[in-house]
Amino acid sequence: MRVYRGRFAPSPTGDLHLGSAAAALVAWGSARACEGALVLRVEDLDRPRVVPGAERRQLEDLAWLGLDWDEGPDRGGPHAPYRQSERGEHYQAAIAALARRNLVYLCDCSRADIARVASAPHPGDEGPRYPGTCRDHGRGPREWKRPPAVRLRVPDRDVVVHDALQGEVRQNVWRTVGDFVLRRGDGVHAYQLAVVVDDLAMGVTEVVRGTDLLASAPRQALLAELLGGTPRGFAHLPMIVGPDGTRLAKRGGDVTLRELRAAGTSAETVVGRLAYALGLADAGARSARALLARFDRDRLRGRVAAPLSSGAAAG
Ligand code: GLU
């Protein structure tokens, strides 16, 4: 049996909100409950969106919440570096391996198509399917309208993902999103590529994160397969929503851990309320360690939303 290796992969684009805290808590619990390891990886590919100091603040907030990790930018580890901005050669090597099998091609379609790909696509972020305009040009030289991006030549078949919490997800990636971008024309590697290359290189056995990234799972499973890696499992947890079931907005309590801390809320209150919203525990404050003693992740199965009880953020 493989030893469980989980990861939490925040983007240092600001302070952590309750939704990210929930994902971190469940990723941590899933690893710790089976005495597995947890990797903390910083997803800072989208340089213009990176906020100076956010990485340090996120790590401090996670530690304040009572979480710990075995490898990360602050602790080092056998798979360093743990910042994506320092891992470009791994992404290059993966593209070269795919290119040797004629699985990539160059594309100079408009920048608007490909501008956002460095960040993880959350619902509403993704544009229309790429129709394959440059597919038959191959990789040979031609007159470029702009520096070309690299796209994956996606096979026309279903990809099936067995998600531990959401069940079977089946998608024909080619028909749904088309040949997706692996590297932008300006040389920035895409989130979809980086996340798969890193999870494979870091020996991650299961990806735990919110259902807002469920739509990316088939693309990532396909890429992992094409890169010849051992497939990772997936567990997409329900999204934390406001008491009325709608998306968390500032008014509905989508505050950052920083703000809660500053308002005097205890980490136990935050953990207790997230655990209760997720259905992991009865109401009441508790430490992350205490939650672990009765951590039953199956209680999350099949749920897509986890409503915070009212006043949850006020603490
Ligand atoms: N860095 C991504 C985000 O902040 C998460 C990526 C992942 O968990 O696969 O949304």
Tab-separated table of C-alpha atoms and ligand atoms in Angstrom:
chain	number	residue	atom	x	y	z
A	1	MET	CA	0.000	0.000	0.000
A	2	ARG	CA	1.278	3.479	-0.823
A	3	VAL	CA	1.799	5.830	2.077
A	4	TYR	CA	-0.723	8.670	1.929
A	5	ARG	CA	0.718	11.974	0.763
A	6	GLY	CA	-1.613	14.920	0.646
A	7	ARG	CA	-1.030	18.559	-0.162
A	8	PHE	CA	-2.421	21.978	0.321
A	9	ALA	CA	-1.598	24.387	-2.489
A	10	PRO	CA	-2.616	27.974	-1.781
A	11	SER	CA	-2.040	30.831	-4.213
A	12	PRO	CA	-0.423	33.768	-2.384
A	13	THR	CA	-2.807	36.295	-3.868
A	14	GLY	CA	-4.153	37.577	-0.538
A	15	ASP	CA	-5.061	36.413	2.945
A	16	LEU	CA	-6.779	33.039	3.402
A	17	HIS	CA	-10.563	33.068	3.483
A	18	LEU	CA	-12.809	30.579	5.242
A	19	GLY	CA	-13.185	28.504	2.064
A	20	SER	CA	-9.426	28.000	1.791
A	21	ALA	CA	-9.244	27.315	5.508
A	22	ALA	CA	-11.848	24.555	5.090
A	23	ALA	CA	-9.849	22.975	2.255
A	24	ALA	CA	-6.659	23.181	4.308
A	25	LEU	CA	-8.381	21.668	7.340
A	26	VAL	CA	-9.745	18.692	5.400
A	27	ALA	CA	-6.483	18.161	3.469
A	28	TRP	CA	-4.613	18.211	6.774
A	29	GLY	CA	-7.132	15.916	8.499
A	30	SER	CA	-7.119	13.434	5.602
A	31	ALA	CA	-3.328	13.141	5.802
A	32	ARG	CA	-3.014	13.131	9.586
A	33	ALA	CA	-5.896	10.707	10.179
A	34	CYS	CA	-3.947	7.982	8.377
A	35	GLU	CA	-0.526	9.104	9.549
A	36	GLY	CA	0.343	10.280	6.083
A	37	ALA	CA	2.396	13.281	5.054
A	38	LEU	CA	1.213	16.735	4.049
A	39	VAL	CA	3.034	18.937	1.563
A	40	LEU	CA	2.487	22.673	1.440
A	41	ARG	CA	3.085	24.042	-2.035
A	42	VAL	CA	2.904	27.696	-2.961
A	43	GLU	CA	1.172	28.280	-6.308
A	44	ASP	CA	2.693	31.576	-7.311
A	45	LEU	CA	2.862	31.215	-11.095
A	46	ASP	CA	0.559	34.126	-11.786
A	47	ARG	CA	3.130	36.762	-10.834
A	48	PRO	CA	0.985	39.869	-11.309
A	49	ARG	CA	-1.592	38.466	-8.872
A	50	VAL	CA	0.942	37.528	-6.197
A	51	VAL	CA	0.741	39.865	-3.200
A	52	PRO	CA	4.044	40.540	-1.427
A	53	GLY	CA	4.015	39.011	2.054
A	54	ALA	CA	0.898	36.904	1.384
A	55	GLU	CA	2.808	33.611	1.475
A	56	ARG	CA	4.228	34.319	4.929
A	57	ARG	CA	0.842	35.467	6.201
A	58	GLN	CA	-0.929	32.385	4.817
A	59	LEU	CA	1.559	30.033	6.477
A	60	GLU	CA	1.230	31.898	9.776
A	61	ASP	CA	-2.563	31.729	9.581
A	62	LEU	CA	-2.530	27.982	8.874
A	63	ALA	CA	-0.245	27.412	11.850
A	64	TRP	CA	-2.516	29.616	13.986
A	65	LEU	CA	-5.438	27.402	12.957
A	66	GLY	CA	-3.513	24.454	14.394
A	67	LEU	CA	-2.364	22.835	11.158
A	68	ASP	CA	1.120	21.589	10.395
A	69	TRP	CA	2.879	20.161	7.352
A	70	ASP	CA	5.931	18.050	6.697
A	71	GLU	CA	7.357	19.713	3.612
A	72	GLY	CA	7.037	23.234	2.310
A	73	PRO	CA	8.906	26.413	1.454
A	74	ASP	CA	9.508	27.150	5.141
A	75	ARG	CA	10.633	23.628	6.085
A	76	GLY	CA	12.274	22.321	2.908
A	77	GLY	CA	12.016	18.629	2.063
A	78	PRO	CA	13.081	16.064	-0.523
A	79	HIS	CA	11.016	17.621	-3.318
A	80	ALA	CA	12.152	21.235	-2.951
A	81	PRO	CA	11.629	23.838	-4.211
A	82	TYR	CA	8.025	24.137	-3.001
A	83	ARG	CA	7.236	27.370	-4.837
A	84	GLN	CA	5.968	26.944	-8.367
A	85	SER	CA	7.816	30.055	-9.512
A	86	GLU	CA	11.051	28.113	-8.856
A	87	ARG	CA	10.009	24.901	-10.614
A	88	GLY	CA	10.051	26.001	-14.252
A	89	GLU	CA	12.513	23.322	-15.344
A	90	HIS	CA	10.121	20.558	-14.232
A	91	TYR	CA	7.347	22.050	-16.375
A	92	GLN	CA	9.739	22.458	-19.306
A	93	ALA	CA	10.777	18.815	-19.029
A	94	ALA	CA	7.150	17.664	-18.985
A	95	ILE	CA	6.356	19.651	-22.139
A	96	ALA	CA	9.459	18.227	-23.827
A	97	ALA	CA	8.358	14.676	-22.925
A	98	LEU	CA	4.884	15.328	-24.396
A	99	ALA	CA	6.427	16.953	-27.477
A	100	ARG	CA	8.504	13.832	-28.171
A	101	ARG	CA	5.213	11.951	-28.499
A	102	ASN	CA	3.672	14.665	-30.674
A	103	LEU	CA	1.154	15.512	-27.951
A	104	VAL	CA	1.640	19.277	-28.052
A	105	TYR	CA	1.492	22.012	-30.649
A	106	LEU	CA	2.092	25.735	-30.898
A	107	CYS	CA	-0.782	28.191	-31.119
A	108	ASP	CA	-0.811	31.931	-31.755
A	109	CYS	CA	-4.526	32.505	-31.274
A	110	SER	CA	-5.488	35.676	-29.467
A	111	ARG	CA	-4.172	36.469	-26.049
A	112	ALA	CA	-7.657	36.917	-24.619
A	113	ASP	CA	-8.074	33.138	-25.042
A	114	ILE	CA	-5.106	32.315	-22.959
A	115	ALA	CA	-4.579	35.194	-20.582
A	116	ARG	CA	-5.955	33.596	-17.467
A	117	VAL	CA	-4.445	30.128	-17.588
A	118	ALA	CA	-1.750	30.649	-14.960
A	119	SER	CA	-4.373	30.690	-12.195
A	120	ALA	CA	-6.624	27.853	-11.141
A	121	PRO	CA	-9.960	28.341	-12.922
A	122	HIS	CA	-12.782	28.798	-10.463
A	123	PRO	CA	-16.382	28.680	-11.757
A	124	GLY	CA	-17.101	31.375	-14.282
A	125	ASP	CA	-13.413	31.896	-15.108
A	126	GLU	CA	-13.197	29.661	-18.111
A	127	GLY	CA	-13.780	30.885	-21.589
A	128	PRO	CA	-15.291	28.925	-24.477
A	129	ARG	CA	-13.891	25.636	-25.794
A	130	TYR	CA	-10.785	26.059	-27.930
A	131	PRO	CA	-11.875	24.993	-31.409
A	132	GLY	CA	-8.489	23.594	-32.456
A	133	THR	CA	-7.598	26.346	-34.931
A	134	CYS	CA	-3.815	25.731	-34.766
A	135	ARG	CA	-3.981	21.957	-34.235
A	136	ASP	CA	-2.935	20.928	-37.719
A	137	HIS	CA	-0.036	23.363	-38.024
A	138	GLY	CA	2.194	21.151	-35.909
A	139	ARG	CA	5.248	22.582	-34.203
A	140	GLY	CA	7.114	23.738	-37.301
A	141	PRO	CA	8.148	27.365	-37.877
A	142	ARG	CA	5.643	29.732	-39.442
A	143	GLU	CA	4.954	33.401	-39.263
A	144	TRP	CA	3.612	33.999	-35.759
A	145	LYS	CA	1.001	36.647	-35.095
A	146	ARG	CA	2.357	36.716	-31.528
A	147	PRO	CA	4.682	34.537	-29.434
A	148	PRO	CA	2.946	31.150	-29.524
A	149	ALA	CA	1.458	29.261	-26.589
A	150	VAL	CA	1.853	25.484	-26.209
A	151	ARG	CA	-1.349	23.441	-26.262
A	152	LEU	CA	-1.985	19.790	-25.435
A	153	ARG	CA	-3.345	17.638	-28.243
A	154	VAL	CA	-6.284	16.219	-26.283
A	155	PRO	CA	-7.603	12.806	-27.332
A	156	ASP	CA	-11.295	12.574	-28.235
A	157	ARG	CA	-12.425	10.173	-25.520
A	158	ASP	CA	-14.015	10.198	-22.083
A	159	VAL	CA	-11.845	10.660	-19.012
A	160	VAL	CA	-13.275	9.148	-15.833
A	161	VAL	CA	-12.336	10.381	-12.375
A	162	HIS	CA	-13.485	8.540	-9.244
A	163	ASP	CA	-13.766	11.251	-6.651
A	164	ALA	CA	-13.804	9.978	-3.076
A	165	LEU	CA	-16.493	12.485	-2.082
A	166	GLN	CA	-18.337	13.430	-5.279
A	167	GLY	CA	-18.434	10.033	-7.006
A	168	GLU	CA	-17.728	9.415	-10.672
A	169	VAL	CA	-16.968	12.395	-12.901
A	170	ARG	CA	-16.877	11.636	-16.602
A	171	GLN	CA	-15.834	14.182	-19.206
A	172	ASN	CA	-14.744	14.201	-22.803
A	173	VAL	CA	-12.125	16.889	-22.325
A	174	TRP	CA	-11.635	17.442	-26.026
A	175	ARG	CA	-15.315	18.138	-26.611
A	176	THR	CA	-15.741	20.197	-23.466
A	177	VAL	CA	-12.651	22.399	-23.160
A	178	GLY	CA	-10.647	21.372	-26.214
A	179	ASP	CA	-6.862	21.427	-26.512
A	180	PHE	CA	-5.943	23.347	-23.399
A	181	VAL	CA	-2.897	25.571	-22.850
A	182	LEU	CA	0.201	24.204	-21.093
A	183	ARG	CA	2.369	27.292	-21.503
A	184	ARG	CA	1.415	30.803	-22.476
A	185	GLY	CA	3.164	32.692	-25.231
A	186	ASP	CA	5.000	34.778	-22.632
A	187	GLY	CA	6.538	31.597	-21.218
A	188	VAL	CA	4.338	31.328	-18.097
A	189	HIS	CA	3.305	27.733	-17.446
A	190	ALA	CA	-0.365	26.981	-17.003
A	191	TYR	CA	-1.925	26.014	-13.688
A	192	GLN	CA	-3.226	22.734	-15.173
A	193	LEU	CA	0.259	21.607	-16.151
A	194	ALA	CA	2.099	22.847	-13.067
A	195	VAL	CA	-0.308	21.269	-10.613
A	196	VAL	CA	-0.062	17.838	-12.260
A	197	VAL	CA	3.711	17.916	-12.733
A	198	ASP	CA	4.180	18.951	-9.091
A	199	ASP	CA	1.722	16.451	-7.648
A	200	LEU	CA	3.456	13.648	-9.584
A	201	ALA	CA	6.966	14.835	-8.676
A	202	MET	CA	6.016	15.262	-5.007
A	203	GLY	CA	4.440	11.807	-4.785
A	204	VAL	CA	1.007	13.185	-3.887
A	205	THR	CA	-1.466	10.305	-3.585
A	206	GLU	CA	-4.644	12.363	-3.118
A	207	VAL	CA	-5.741	15.875	-4.027
A	208	VAL	CA	-8.140	17.384	-1.482
A	209	ARG	CA	-9.696	20.755	-2.400
A	210	GLY	CA	-13.026	22.482	-2.968
A	211	THR	CA	-15.601	21.452	-5.575
A	212	ASP	CA	-14.882	24.759	-7.343
A	213	LEU	CA	-11.952	22.897	-8.927
A	214	LEU	CA	-13.853	19.681	-9.711
A	215	ALA	CA	-14.151	20.725	-13.375
A	216	SER	CA	-10.347	20.704	-13.644
A	217	ALA	CA	-9.998	17.112	-12.379
A	218	PRO	CA	-10.565	15.339	-15.743
A	219	ARG	CA	-7.964	17.558	-17.445
A	220	GLN	CA	-5.507	16.839	-14.668
A	221	ALA	CA	-6.200	13.097	-14.652
A	222	LEU	CA	-5.669	13.036	-18.413
A	223	LEU	CA	-2.382	14.940	-18.185
A	224	ALA	CA	-1.128	12.674	-15.394
A	225	GLU	CA	-1.938	9.671	-17.550
A	226	LEU	CA	-0.192	11.144	-20.612
A	227	LEU	CA	2.848	11.967	-18.476
A	228	GLY	CA	2.948	8.342	-17.365
A	229	GLY	CA	2.520	9.111	-13.678
A	230	THR	CA	0.785	7.076	-10.998
A	231	PRO	CA	-2.742	8.486	-10.853
A	232	ARG	CA	-3.662	10.581	-7.834
A	233	GLY	CA	-6.967	10.200	-6.074
A	234	PHE	CA	-9.299	13.170	-5.754
A	235	ALA	CA	-11.567	14.333	-2.933
A	236	HIS	CA	-13.471	17.549	-3.671
A	237	LEU	CA	-15.093	18.880	-0.560
A	238	PRO	CA	-18.313	20.879	-0.372
A	239	MET	CA	-17.967	24.635	-0.721
A	240	ILE	CA	-18.449	26.700	2.380
A	241	VAL	CA	-21.479	28.911	1.736
A	242	GLY	CA	-23.378	31.538	3.700
A	243	PRO	CA	-26.205	30.587	6.075
A	244	ASP	CA	-28.712	31.079	3.241
A	245	GLY	CA	-26.853	28.654	0.983
A	246	THR	CA	-25.505	31.297	-1.371
A	247	ARG	CA	-21.886	32.001	-2.089
A	248	LEU	CA	-20.000	33.604	0.733
A	249	ALA	CA	-19.774	37.306	0.301
A	250	LYS	CA	-18.095	39.671	2.664
A	251	ARG	CA	-21.414	40.506	4.279
A	252	GLY	CA	-22.329	36.840	4.636
A	253	GLY	CA	-19.158	36.117	6.525
A	254	ASP	CA	-16.447	35.499	3.952
A	255	VAL	CA	-13.824	37.077	6.068
A	256	THR	CA	-10.181	36.185	6.175
A	257	LEU	CA	-8.534	34.283	9.001
A	258	ARG	CA	-6.549	37.467	9.656
A	259	GLU	CA	-9.681	39.499	10.182
A	260	LEU	CA	-11.140	36.878	12.508
A	261	ARG	CA	-7.916	36.755	14.483
A	262	ALA	CA	-7.805	40.516	14.721
A	263	ALA	CA	-11.405	40.524	15.992
A	264	GLY	CA	-10.376	38.192	18.804
A	265	THR	CA	-11.951	34.982	17.438
A	266	SER	CA	-10.133	31.877	18.620
A	267	ALA	CA	-8.756	29.237	16.274
A	268	GLU	CA	-10.981	26.696	18.079
A	269	THR	CA	-14.060	28.748	17.202
A	270	VAL	CA	-13.081	28.861	13.533
A	271	VAL	CA	-12.251	25.141	13.379
A	272	GLY	CA	-15.466	24.271	15.227
A	273	ARG	CA	-17.633	26.309	12.890
A	274	LEU	CA	-15.994	25.012	9.735
A	275	ALA	CA	-16.219	21.426	10.990
A	276	TYR	CA	-19.889	21.921	11.838
A	277	ALA	CA	-20.635	23.522	8.456
A	278	LEU	CA	-18.937	20.619	6.681
A	279	GLY	CA	-20.867	18.069	8.749
A	280	LEU	CA	-17.678	16.738	10.298
A	281	ALA	CA	-18.605	17.505	13.893
A	282	ASP	CA	-21.417	18.675	16.155
A	283	ALA	CA	-21.597	22.366	16.954
A	284	GLY	CA	-18.978	23.701	19.330
A	285	ALA	CA	-15.472	25.070	19.417
A	286	ARG	CA	-12.663	22.551	19.110
A	287	SER	CA	-9.010	22.468	18.209
A	288	ALA	CA	-7.795	20.915	14.961
A	289	ARG	CA	-6.166	18.146	17.044
A	290	ALA	CA	-9.448	17.418	18.810
A	291	LEU	CA	-11.241	17.246	15.454
A	292	LEU	CA	-8.686	14.711	14.293
A	293	ALA	CA	-9.541	12.336	17.119
A	294	ARG	CA	-12.933	11.725	15.446
A	295	PHE	CA	-12.166	12.625	11.875
A	296	ASP	CA	-14.672	10.859	9.621
A	297	ARG	CA	-14.264	12.269	6.154
A	298	ASP	CA	-17.025	10.065	4.749
A	299	ARG	CA	-19.475	12.460	6.368
A	300	LEU	CA	-18.631	14.883	3.539
A	301	ARG	CA	-19.575	12.413	0.838
A	302	GLY	CA	-21.964	13.617	-1.849
A	303	ARG	CA	-22.454	17.106	-0.408
A	304	VAL	CA	-21.647	20.087	-2.585
A	305	ALA	CA	-22.377	22.896	-0.143
A	306	ALA	CA	-21.557	23.405	3.518
A	307	PRO	CA	-23.622	26.275	4.955
A	308	LEU	CA	-22.057	28.195	7.817
A	309	SER	CA	-24.478	28.767	10.639
A	310	SER	CA	-25.411	32.416	11.058
A	311	GLY	CA	-22.965	34.485	12.978
A	312	ALA	CA	-20.277	31.960	12.147
A	313	ALA	CA	-17.815	34.582	11.169
A	314	ALA	CA	-18.500	36.956	13.997
A	315	GLY	CA	-17.142	34.519	16.527
B	1	GLU	N1	-3.732	27.135	-6.041
B	1	GLU	C1	-5.080	26.776	-6.320
B	1	GLU	C2	-6.046	27.787	-5.767
B	1	GLU	O1	-5.696	28.560	-4.938
B	1	GLU	C3	-5.456	25.403	-5.808
B	1	GLU	C4	-4.961	24.371	-6.715
B	1	GLU	C5	-5.326	22.955	-6.375
B	1	GLU	O2	-5.635	22.661	-5.205
B	1	GLU	O3	-5.254	22.134	-7.275
B	1	GLU	O4	-7.161	27.830	-6.129
